[in-house]
Each structure stands twice: as structure tokens, then as C-alpha cells.
Tab-separated table of C-alpha atoms and ligand atoms in Angstrom:
chain	number	residue	atom	x	y	z
A	1	UNK	CA	93.730	39.785	123.884
A	2	UNK	CA	91.995	36.956	125.831
A	3	UNK	CA	92.925	37.108	129.501
A	4	UNK	CA	95.091	40.182	128.918
A	5	UNK	CA	94.972	42.347	132.029
A	6	UNK	CA	95.992	45.946	131.658
A	7	UNK	CA	98.714	47.247	133.948
A	8	UNK	CA	98.416	50.925	134.760
A	9	UNK	CA	101.373	53.278	135.147
A	10	UNK	CA	100.791	53.475	138.895
A	11	UNK	CA	100.671	49.687	139.257
A	12	UNK	CA	103.841	49.322	137.208
A	13	UNK	CA	105.749	51.986	139.142
A	14	UNK	CA	104.692	50.548	142.516
A	15	UNK	CA	105.609	47.026	141.335
A	16	UNK	CA	109.038	48.279	140.281
A	17	UNK	CA	109.446	50.236	143.517
A	18	UNK	CA	109.074	46.983	145.449
A	19	UNK	CA	112.312	45.858	143.750
A	20	UNK	CA	114.129	48.805	145.387
A	21	UNK	CA	114.248	47.830	149.091
A	22	UNK	CA	115.179	51.332	150.200
A	23	UNK	CA	112.717	53.154	147.968
A	24	UNK	CA	110.193	55.039	150.059
A	25	UNK	CA	107.825	55.936	147.263
A	26	UNK	CA	109.068	59.453	146.522
A	27	UNK	CA	109.869	58.726	142.874
A	28	UNK	CA	106.631	56.762	142.622
A	29	UNK	CA	104.700	59.816	143.799
A	30	UNK	CA	106.604	62.075	141.415
A	31	UNK	CA	105.837	59.863	138.401
A	32	UNK	CA	102.200	59.683	139.482
A	33	UNK	CA	101.936	63.496	139.490
A	34	UNK	CA	103.656	63.722	136.124
A	35	UNK	CA	100.944	61.390	134.850
A	36	UNK	CA	98.227	63.668	136.244
A	37	UNK	CA	99.664	66.741	134.514
A	38	UNK	CA	100.078	64.758	131.293
A	39	UNK	CA	96.379	63.807	131.314
A	40	UNK	CA	95.341	67.422	131.836
A	41	UNK	CA	97.597	68.632	129.005
A	42	UNK	CA	96.335	65.787	126.803
A	43	UNK	CA	92.752	67.025	127.206
A	44	UNK	CA	93.709	70.574	126.203
A	45	UNK	CA	95.926	69.494	123.274
A	46	UNK	CA	93.178	67.246	121.933
A	47	UNK	CA	90.752	70.161	121.836
A	48	UNK	CA	93.345	72.712	120.680
A	49	UNK	CA	91.465	73.445	117.480
A	50	UNK	CA	88.164	73.959	119.258
A	51	UNK	CA	88.886	76.350	122.050
A	52	UNK	CA	90.563	79.676	121.973
A	53	UNK	CA	93.994	78.525	123.103
A	54	UNK	CA	95.643	78.612	119.727
A	55	UNK	CA	97.844	81.409	118.594
A	56	UNK	CA	100.417	83.387	120.459
A	57	UNK	CA	99.910	84.128	124.118
A	58	UNK	CA	101.513	87.471	123.409
A	59	UNK	CA	104.517	86.629	125.528
A	60	UNK	CA	107.879	85.545	124.166
A	61	UNK	CA	109.782	82.715	125.869
A	62	UNK	CA	113.464	82.691	126.863
A	63	UNK	CA	114.325	81.378	123.415
A	64	UNK	CA	112.846	84.473	121.820
A	65	UNK	CA	110.081	82.334	120.318
A	66	UNK	CA	106.412	83.350	120.340
A	67	UNK	CA	104.933	81.644	123.385
A	68	UNK	CA	101.795	79.777	122.392
A	69	UNK	CA	98.964	79.655	124.914
A	70	UNK	CA	99.274	75.862	125.134
A	71	UNK	CA	102.948	76.224	126.087
A	72	UNK	CA	101.953	78.441	128.972
A	73	UNK	CA	99.156	76.099	130.002
A	74	UNK	CA	101.404	73.020	129.944
A	75	UNK	CA	104.142	74.815	131.876
A	76	UNK	CA	101.646	75.813	134.580
A	77	UNK	CA	100.109	72.340	134.808
A	78	UNK	CA	103.402	70.540	135.307
A	79	UNK	CA	104.639	73.127	137.804
A	80	UNK	CA	101.483	72.840	139.910
A	81	UNK	CA	101.414	69.012	139.737
A	82	UNK	CA	105.068	68.812	140.791
A	83	UNK	CA	104.487	71.262	143.647
A	84	UNK	CA	101.520	69.104	144.751
A	85	UNK	CA	103.724	65.979	144.763
A	86	UNK	CA	105.752	67.319	147.689
A	87	UNK	CA	108.777	65.451	146.284
A	88	UNK	CA	110.162	68.174	144.007
A	89	UNK	CA	111.917	71.273	145.337
A	90	UNK	CA	112.293	73.114	142.051
A	91	UNK	CA	111.969	73.124	138.267
A	92	UNK	CA	113.988	74.236	135.269
A	93	UNK	CA	111.735	74.809	132.272
A	94	UNK	CA	112.171	75.987	128.688
A	95	UNK	CA	109.414	78.484	129.382
A	96	UNK	CA	111.133	80.160	132.337
A	97	UNK	CA	114.382	82.139	132.210
A	98	UNK	CA	115.293	81.267	135.804
A	99	UNK	CA	114.729	78.119	137.889
A	100	UNK	CA	111.347	77.897	139.606
A	101	UNK	CA	111.805	77.206	143.335
A	102	UNK	CA	109.026	76.170	145.715
A	103	UNK	CA	108.764	78.063	149.020
A	104	UNK	CA	106.544	75.716	151.005
A	105	UNK	CA	108.286	73.595	153.661
A	106	UNK	CA	107.086	70.294	152.203
A	107	UNK	CA	108.568	71.018	148.774
A	108	UNK	CA	111.800	72.396	150.256
A	109	UNK	CA	112.232	68.958	151.836
A	110	UNK	CA	111.852	67.415	148.360
A	111	UNK	CA	114.756	65.174	147.265
A	112	UNK	CA	114.354	65.823	143.536
A	113	UNK	CA	114.654	68.579	140.974
A	114	UNK	CA	112.831	68.468	137.665
A	115	UNK	CA	113.770	69.786	134.214
A	116	UNK	CA	111.294	70.002	131.374
A	117	UNK	CA	110.309	71.252	128.007
A	118	UNK	CA	106.603	71.399	128.817
A	119	UNK	CA	105.447	71.464	125.231
A	120	UNK	CA	108.173	70.861	122.677
A	121	UNK	CA	107.359	71.430	119.033
A	122	UNK	CA	104.619	73.853	119.985
A	123	UNK	CA	104.894	75.682	116.655
A	124	UNK	CA	103.185	72.553	115.277
A	125	UNK	CA	100.088	72.921	117.453
A	126	UNK	CA	98.131	74.938	114.914
A	127	UNK	CA	98.752	72.385	112.141
A	128	UNK	CA	97.839	69.330	114.204
A	129	UNK	CA	101.274	67.732	114.226
A	130	UNK	CA	102.205	65.576	117.245
A	131	UNK	CA	103.933	67.492	120.041
A	132	UNK	CA	105.448	66.439	123.332
A	133	UNK	CA	106.550	67.066	126.896
A	134	UNK	CA	110.130	66.073	127.726
A	135	UNK	CA	111.312	65.691	131.331
A	136	UNK	CA	114.341	64.817	133.396
A	137	UNK	CA	114.668	64.106	137.148
A	138	UNK	CA	117.778	64.433	139.345
A	139	UNK	CA	118.460	64.149	143.046
A	140	UNK	CA	119.216	67.609	144.438
A	141	UNK	CA	122.770	68.407	145.565
A	142	UNK	CA	121.849	71.258	147.930
A	143	UNK	CA	120.663	70.391	151.470
A	144	UNK	CA	117.015	69.391	151.937
A	145	UNK	CA	114.932	72.002	153.770
A	146	UNK	CA	116.407	74.798	151.658
A	147	UNK	CA	115.399	76.206	148.288
A	148	UNK	CA	117.277	74.606	145.385
A	149	UNK	CA	120.075	76.463	143.652
A	150	UNK	CA	121.220	76.552	140.022
A	151	UNK	CA	123.940	73.941	140.623
A	152	UNK	CA	121.209	71.403	141.442
A	153	UNK	CA	120.163	71.733	137.790
A	154	UNK	CA	123.603	71.827	136.147
A	155	UNK	CA	124.435	68.168	136.709
A	156	UNK	CA	125.683	65.950	133.855
A	157	UNK	CA	123.056	63.690	132.283
A	158	UNK	CA	124.612	60.554	133.759
A	159	UNK	CA	123.212	61.725	137.120
A	160	UNK	CA	119.599	61.512	135.949
A	161	UNK	CA	117.371	59.409	138.187
A	162	UNK	CA	114.621	59.241	135.577
A	163	UNK	CA	113.779	60.735	132.199
A	164	UNK	CA	110.877	60.518	129.807
A	165	UNK	CA	108.529	62.137	127.386
A	166	UNK	CA	104.825	62.317	126.708
A	167	UNK	CA	103.845	62.342	123.030
A	168	UNK	CA	100.455	63.881	122.236
A	169	UNK	CA	99.812	62.188	118.905
A	170	UNK	CA	97.325	59.750	117.357
A	171	UNK	CA	97.348	58.422	120.898
A	172	UNK	CA	98.935	59.951	123.987
A	173	UNK	CA	101.868	57.937	125.317
A	174	UNK	CA	104.303	58.275	128.178
A	175	UNK	CA	107.727	56.708	127.640
A	176	UNK	CA	110.217	56.782	130.510
A	177	UNK	CA	113.243	55.136	132.071
A	178	UNK	CA	114.649	55.026	135.607
A	179	UNK	CA	117.829	53.371	134.375
A	180	UNK	CA	116.389	49.872	134.170
A	181	UNK	CA	115.095	49.774	130.615
A	182	UNK	CA	112.513	51.831	128.750
A	183	UNK	CA	108.764	51.321	129.043
A	184	UNK	CA	105.847	52.917	127.203
A	185	UNK	CA	102.313	53.568	128.468
A	186	UNK	CA	99.364	54.495	126.279
A	187	UNK	CA	96.584	56.673	127.698
A	188	UNK	CA	93.288	54.782	127.718
A	189	UNK	CA	90.863	57.696	127.813
A	190	UNK	CA	87.945	55.384	128.603
A	191	UNK	CA	89.406	54.780	132.075
A	192	UNK	CA	91.726	57.811	132.281
A	193	UNK	CA	94.820	55.685	132.900
A	194	UNK	CA	98.194	55.295	131.230
A	195	UNK	CA	98.401	51.558	130.518
A	196	UNK	CA	101.554	49.529	129.822
A	197	UNK	CA	101.661	49.034	126.049
A	198	UNK	CA	105.382	48.882	125.168
A	199	UNK	CA	107.361	46.940	127.786
A	200	UNK	CA	111.150	46.871	127.477
A	201	UNK	CA	111.555	49.097	124.414
A	202	UNK	CA	114.824	48.524	122.545
A	203	UNK	CA	115.963	50.354	119.424
A	204	UNK	CA	117.524	48.427	116.487
A	205	UNK	CA	121.309	48.864	116.131
A	206	UNK	CA	120.700	49.655	112.467
A	207	UNK	CA	117.809	51.594	111.013
A	208	UNK	CA	116.724	52.872	107.610
A	209	UNK	CA	115.361	56.286	108.610
A	210	UNK	CA	117.363	59.488	108.839
A	211	UNK	CA	115.804	62.624	110.326
A	212	UNK	CA	117.418	66.022	109.730
A	213	UNK	CA	116.221	69.389	108.419
A	214	UNK	CA	117.812	69.168	104.980
A	215	UNK	CA	116.782	72.755	104.323
A	216	UNK	CA	119.873	73.692	106.340
A	217	UNK	CA	122.136	71.466	104.220
A	218	UNK	CA	124.385	74.283	102.992
A	219	UNK	CA	125.122	75.266	106.600
A	220	UNK	CA	125.975	71.749	107.835
A	221	UNK	CA	129.472	70.543	108.767
A	222	UNK	CA	131.165	68.561	105.965
A	223	UNK	CA	130.793	65.290	107.895
A	224	UNK	CA	127.004	65.734	108.095
A	225	UNK	CA	126.791	66.551	104.377
A	226	UNK	CA	128.747	63.355	103.639
A	227	UNK	CA	126.488	61.343	105.939
A	228	UNK	CA	123.340	62.611	104.194
A	229	UNK	CA	124.864	61.617	100.825
A	230	UNK	CA	125.746	58.209	102.354
A	231	UNK	CA	122.079	57.741	103.389
A	232	UNK	CA	120.965	58.570	99.831
A	233	UNK	CA	123.383	56.215	98.005
A	234	UNK	CA	122.066	52.920	96.594
A	235	UNK	CA	123.542	49.906	98.392
A	236	UNK	CA	121.160	47.009	98.914
A	237	UNK	CA	123.558	45.252	101.286
A	238	UNK	CA	123.025	48.075	103.782
A	239	UNK	CA	119.399	48.701	102.767
A	240	UNK	CA	120.276	52.106	101.333
A	241	UNK	CA	118.992	54.547	100.242
A	242	UNK	CA	117.369	55.168	103.633
A	243	UNK	CA	114.069	57.001	104.071
A	244	UNK	CA	114.112	60.665	105.023
A	245	UNK	CA	111.514	61.404	107.724
A	246	UNK	CA	111.427	64.800	109.455
A	247	UNK	CA	108.332	66.331	111.009
A	248	UNK	CA	110.025	69.139	112.936
A	249	UNK	CA	108.803	67.928	116.321
A	250	UNK	CA	111.602	66.296	118.316
A	251	UNK	CA	109.423	63.953	120.360
A	252	UNK	CA	107.508	62.758	117.265
A	253	UNK	CA	110.659	62.269	115.187
A	254	UNK	CA	112.513	60.589	118.036
A	255	UNK	CA	109.661	58.287	119.083
A	256	UNK	CA	109.236	56.923	115.548
A	257	UNK	CA	112.970	56.285	115.204
A	258	UNK	CA	113.201	54.710	118.671
A	259	UNK	CA	110.614	52.082	117.761
A	260	UNK	CA	111.621	51.497	114.136
A	261	UNK	CA	115.339	52.273	114.170
A	262	UNK	CA	116.848	55.423	112.732
A	263	UNK	CA	118.936	58.503	113.446
A	264	UNK	CA	117.882	62.018	114.440
A	265	UNK	CA	120.358	64.801	113.763
A	266	UNK	CA	120.260	68.463	114.746
A	267	UNK	CA	123.831	69.566	113.989
A	268	UNK	CA	125.738	72.736	114.584
A	269	UNK	CA	125.697	75.222	111.719
A	270	UNK	CA	127.569	78.448	110.993
A	271	UNK	CA	124.482	80.353	112.209
A	272	UNK	CA	124.042	78.174	115.322
A	273	UNK	CA	127.451	76.824	116.396
A	274	UNK	CA	125.816	74.873	119.247
A	275	UNK	CA	122.844	73.678	117.233
A	276	UNK	CA	119.288	74.426	118.355
A	277	UNK	CA	118.279	71.785	120.904
A	278	UNK	CA	118.769	72.371	124.607
A	279	UNK	CA	121.068	70.070	126.567
A	280	UNK	CA	119.237	69.969	129.892
A	281	UNK	CA	115.603	69.353	128.987
A	282	UNK	CA	115.725	67.967	125.454
A	283	UNK	CA	119.019	66.186	124.746
A	284	UNK	CA	119.825	64.692	128.170
A	285	UNK	CA	116.446	63.008	128.750
A	286	UNK	CA	116.294	61.752	125.154
A	287	UNK	CA	119.915	60.546	125.459
A	288	UNK	CA	119.137	58.621	128.671
A	289	UNK	CA	116.224	56.879	126.977
A	290	UNK	CA	118.282	56.217	123.841
A	291	UNK	CA	121.106	54.545	125.771
A	292	UNK	CA	118.696	52.540	127.902
A	293	UNK	CA	117.121	51.263	124.677
A	294	UNK	CA	120.533	50.241	123.270
A	295	UNK	CA	121.179	53.278	121.088
A	296	UNK	CA	123.709	56.111	121.209
A	297	UNK	CA	123.447	59.853	121.830
A	298	UNK	CA	126.305	62.202	120.992
A	299	UNK	CA	127.146	65.845	120.383
A	300	UNK	CA	129.097	64.593	117.382
A	301	UNK	CA	132.279	63.973	119.347
A	302	UNK	CA	131.172	63.510	122.951
A	303	UNK	CA	128.673	61.326	124.829
A	304	UNK	CA	125.752	63.650	125.628
A	305	UNK	CA	125.305	62.261	129.144
A	306	UNK	CA	128.881	63.139	130.121
A	307	UNK	CA	128.677	66.830	129.211
A	308	UNK	CA	128.874	69.119	132.257
A	309	UNK	CA	126.270	71.852	131.688
A	310	UNK	CA	127.290	75.521	131.970
A	311	UNK	CA	123.862	77.096	131.889
A	312	UNK	CA	120.163	76.233	132.130
A	313	UNK	CA	119.268	76.855	128.474
A	314	UNK	CA	122.482	75.920	126.742
A	315	UNK	CA	122.227	74.328	123.323
A	316	UNK	CA	124.205	71.379	121.987
A	317	UNK	CA	124.529	69.628	118.603
A	318	UNK	CA	122.539	66.391	118.800
A	319	UNK	CA	123.011	63.027	117.060
A	320	UNK	CA	120.873	60.242	118.510
A	321	UNK	CA	119.362	56.876	117.621
A	322	UNK	CA	120.519	53.522	116.301
A	323	UNK	CA	124.025	52.714	117.508
A	324	UNK	CA	125.659	51.965	114.166
A	325	UNK	CA	124.062	54.963	112.452
A	326	UNK	CA	125.317	57.400	115.096
A	327	UNK	CA	128.784	55.846	114.966
A	328	UNK	CA	128.826	56.207	111.184
A	329	UNK	CA	128.125	59.944	111.268
A	330	UNK	CA	130.606	60.385	114.154
A	331	UNK	CA	133.338	58.765	112.047
A	332	UNK	CA	132.585	61.066	109.108
A	333	UNK	CA	132.649	64.104	111.411
A	334	UNK	CA	135.984	62.960	112.852
A	335	UNK	CA	137.506	62.393	109.397
A	336	UNK	CA	136.551	65.940	108.424
A	337	UNK	CA	137.803	67.689	111.516
B	1	P6P	P1	113.825	73.175	112.789
B	1	P6P	C1	110.649	72.438	117.767
B	1	P6P	O1	110.661	73.859	117.708
B	1	P6P	C2	112.072	71.975	118.032
B	1	P6P	O2	112.556	72.514	119.209
B	1	P6P	C3	112.128	70.453	118.071
B	1	P6P	O3	110.946	69.886	118.530
B	1	P6P	C4	112.385	70.087	116.621
B	1	P6P	O4	113.093	68.869	116.481
B	1	P6P	C5	113.228	71.264	116.128
B	1	P6P	O5	112.897	72.381	116.949
B	1	P6P	C6	112.916	71.590	114.685
B	1	P6P	O6	113.760	72.673	114.326
B	1	P6P	O7	114.902	74.216	112.790
B	1	P6P	O8	114.188	71.966	111.951
B	1	P6P	O9	112.438	73.693	112.463
């Protein structure tokens, strides 16, 4: 565009920091280091088919899933970038059973803790489907100068200072919020910078896309079965039937629905009474972004951000997206309770 001047992630974050009179740049530095790790992971993901990093790393992660080499690589990159920031005292990660605490004095002074799924959807790596990093940032509760403790990580989602995701897709994008709206940055590989491309993202109150693994239909709660039938009925006044879109990669499914409008559902089933997705580093950050964009995020009967976590890797049923769509499925769940 004539006269259009790109705004990099760093410029945007510093500009926004200036609006916080007491901000001393810690969060700015943290977001900058997240960006560095994201660029490094982007390079590896983009070459995944070419270098020998596909296939299982041999290890198995805390979820009992085969740990792909790219998972391990992404986990390591974000941990080292966050240690380098000097602002983060510890990390909770899908790839690590226990919290990762930093021993150096600088990091122990860090005000923030970080939760992440370093490479969500990694089973899609080998088939070239978009995957993502999901992250969440809190202020620590334990005293600075000490190593963080588990309680620092078990805070309800409403306490998040920032949350975001990086989607490694047809382009690599970082989308994040600090509680003042949602902004998206696209990686311009020609200059190696994330550049502001989606300022002030809002999600439509109504959408025409529903995303759920219908292969599990027989195991779904009655209210979910009724909602899926509702989506498939013909009713032009409500633009139904909706489109079914499900790629099996949370960040990819969520990002599409965020921009276009839609609902993403991963419900509880008889086999998995708490669903599959993890509260701390998948549902909470996505819920924060959803609400900041004008949508809704629920466990089916409770606001995700108000749930007090019990454990680092706990799972929770997840209904998120366009406000009216989430409220519709919640009402059907309630009627069938
Ligand atoms: P299912 C990927 O493994 C993941 O954690 C999310 O990215 C995705 O939304 C979900 O699982 C897909 O699970 O059971 O539908 O294959």
C-alpha cells in the first residue's frame, strides 16, 4: 500500500509500553524473546520435510504421546529464549512433567512465569498441516529471588498478564493479547521481523463454521449431539446448515474461526470425562484471546478463565468462539443435564 509503513512487533510492544507509565520493559523484553524463539522454530518447521527431524524422537511426553523431534526442539528453544530474557523465573510446558525452574540469580529475580504448549498439533508435522505454539504469562506469586513453585503456575486464567499463539502455516503469525485487545503479526522473512498485519482482531458474535471431531459423535454428551444436529439443519434465517471445518490442530482450527467466526468444541466423552485439551497451556490462553476478541470460552458450564487449576497438565472440556454459538451449545448442554 502506498505510504504504508510496517510496524514491527518490537515497535508495537514498545509503543504500547509507553501507555503503561509504570511499565519498566520487562514484559516488552519477554515478548521480544518469545519472538526470537518463534523465528527459530519457524525456520525448523518450514524445513521439516527436508532435514532429519521428522518422526519420533524416541521419547514419550507426559501425555503418553510419541514425542516428535520438532516438539523437543521447540520446547528447548522457548526455554532457552525465556531464560535469556532474564524476566522469567520458570516454565510449565506440555513436554515436561514438572515445572522447569531457572537457577541463575537473574532469572530468579524474574517477575513472570510462563506456560506453553511448545508445538501443539505436532502429530500433523509429517503431513504438512499447520501447527502452533501456545503460551500464557502470569506474574509469579512466590517471592522474587527464589525459585518458583507449583502454585505460581496454578493460577486461574483471569490472572494472565498476556497470552498468545504462533501459527506455523502458509505464513507464520503471532497473535497475542495483554488484556487490551488482540493483535496479529505476520513474519516477514525478507527482514526477519514479525510485522503488524491484523490490528484489533475481533471475532463475529455469530459464525457459520463449527469445528469438532465428529468421529467421536457416539461418545458426546447429548447436548453436543443436539448442537451438531442444529448446525446441520436447514434454516436460511440463521445461515444454517453451517460448514464443518476440523483439521485436528487447535491453533489452526481456532485461528480460522477467530477471524471468520465459528465455534471450536472439544467436549468431554465417556472415555475422556475431562476432554483432551489442557487447561493451563491450551484452553486458558485461547480463552483469554477469545474474550478479548469479543467471543466466549467455556467448559460447557463454567467460564474457562475462572477455573482454579488443580494440576499442571489437567484437561478440561472446551467450547470456544463466537459468543452466540457458544451460548447456544451451553443452553443445550444445560437442558440435557
Ligand atoms: P483429536 C493435537 O494433538 C491436539 O492437542 C489439538 O491441537 C487438536 O485440536 C486436538 O488435539 C485434536 O484431537 O482427538 O480430534 O485428534
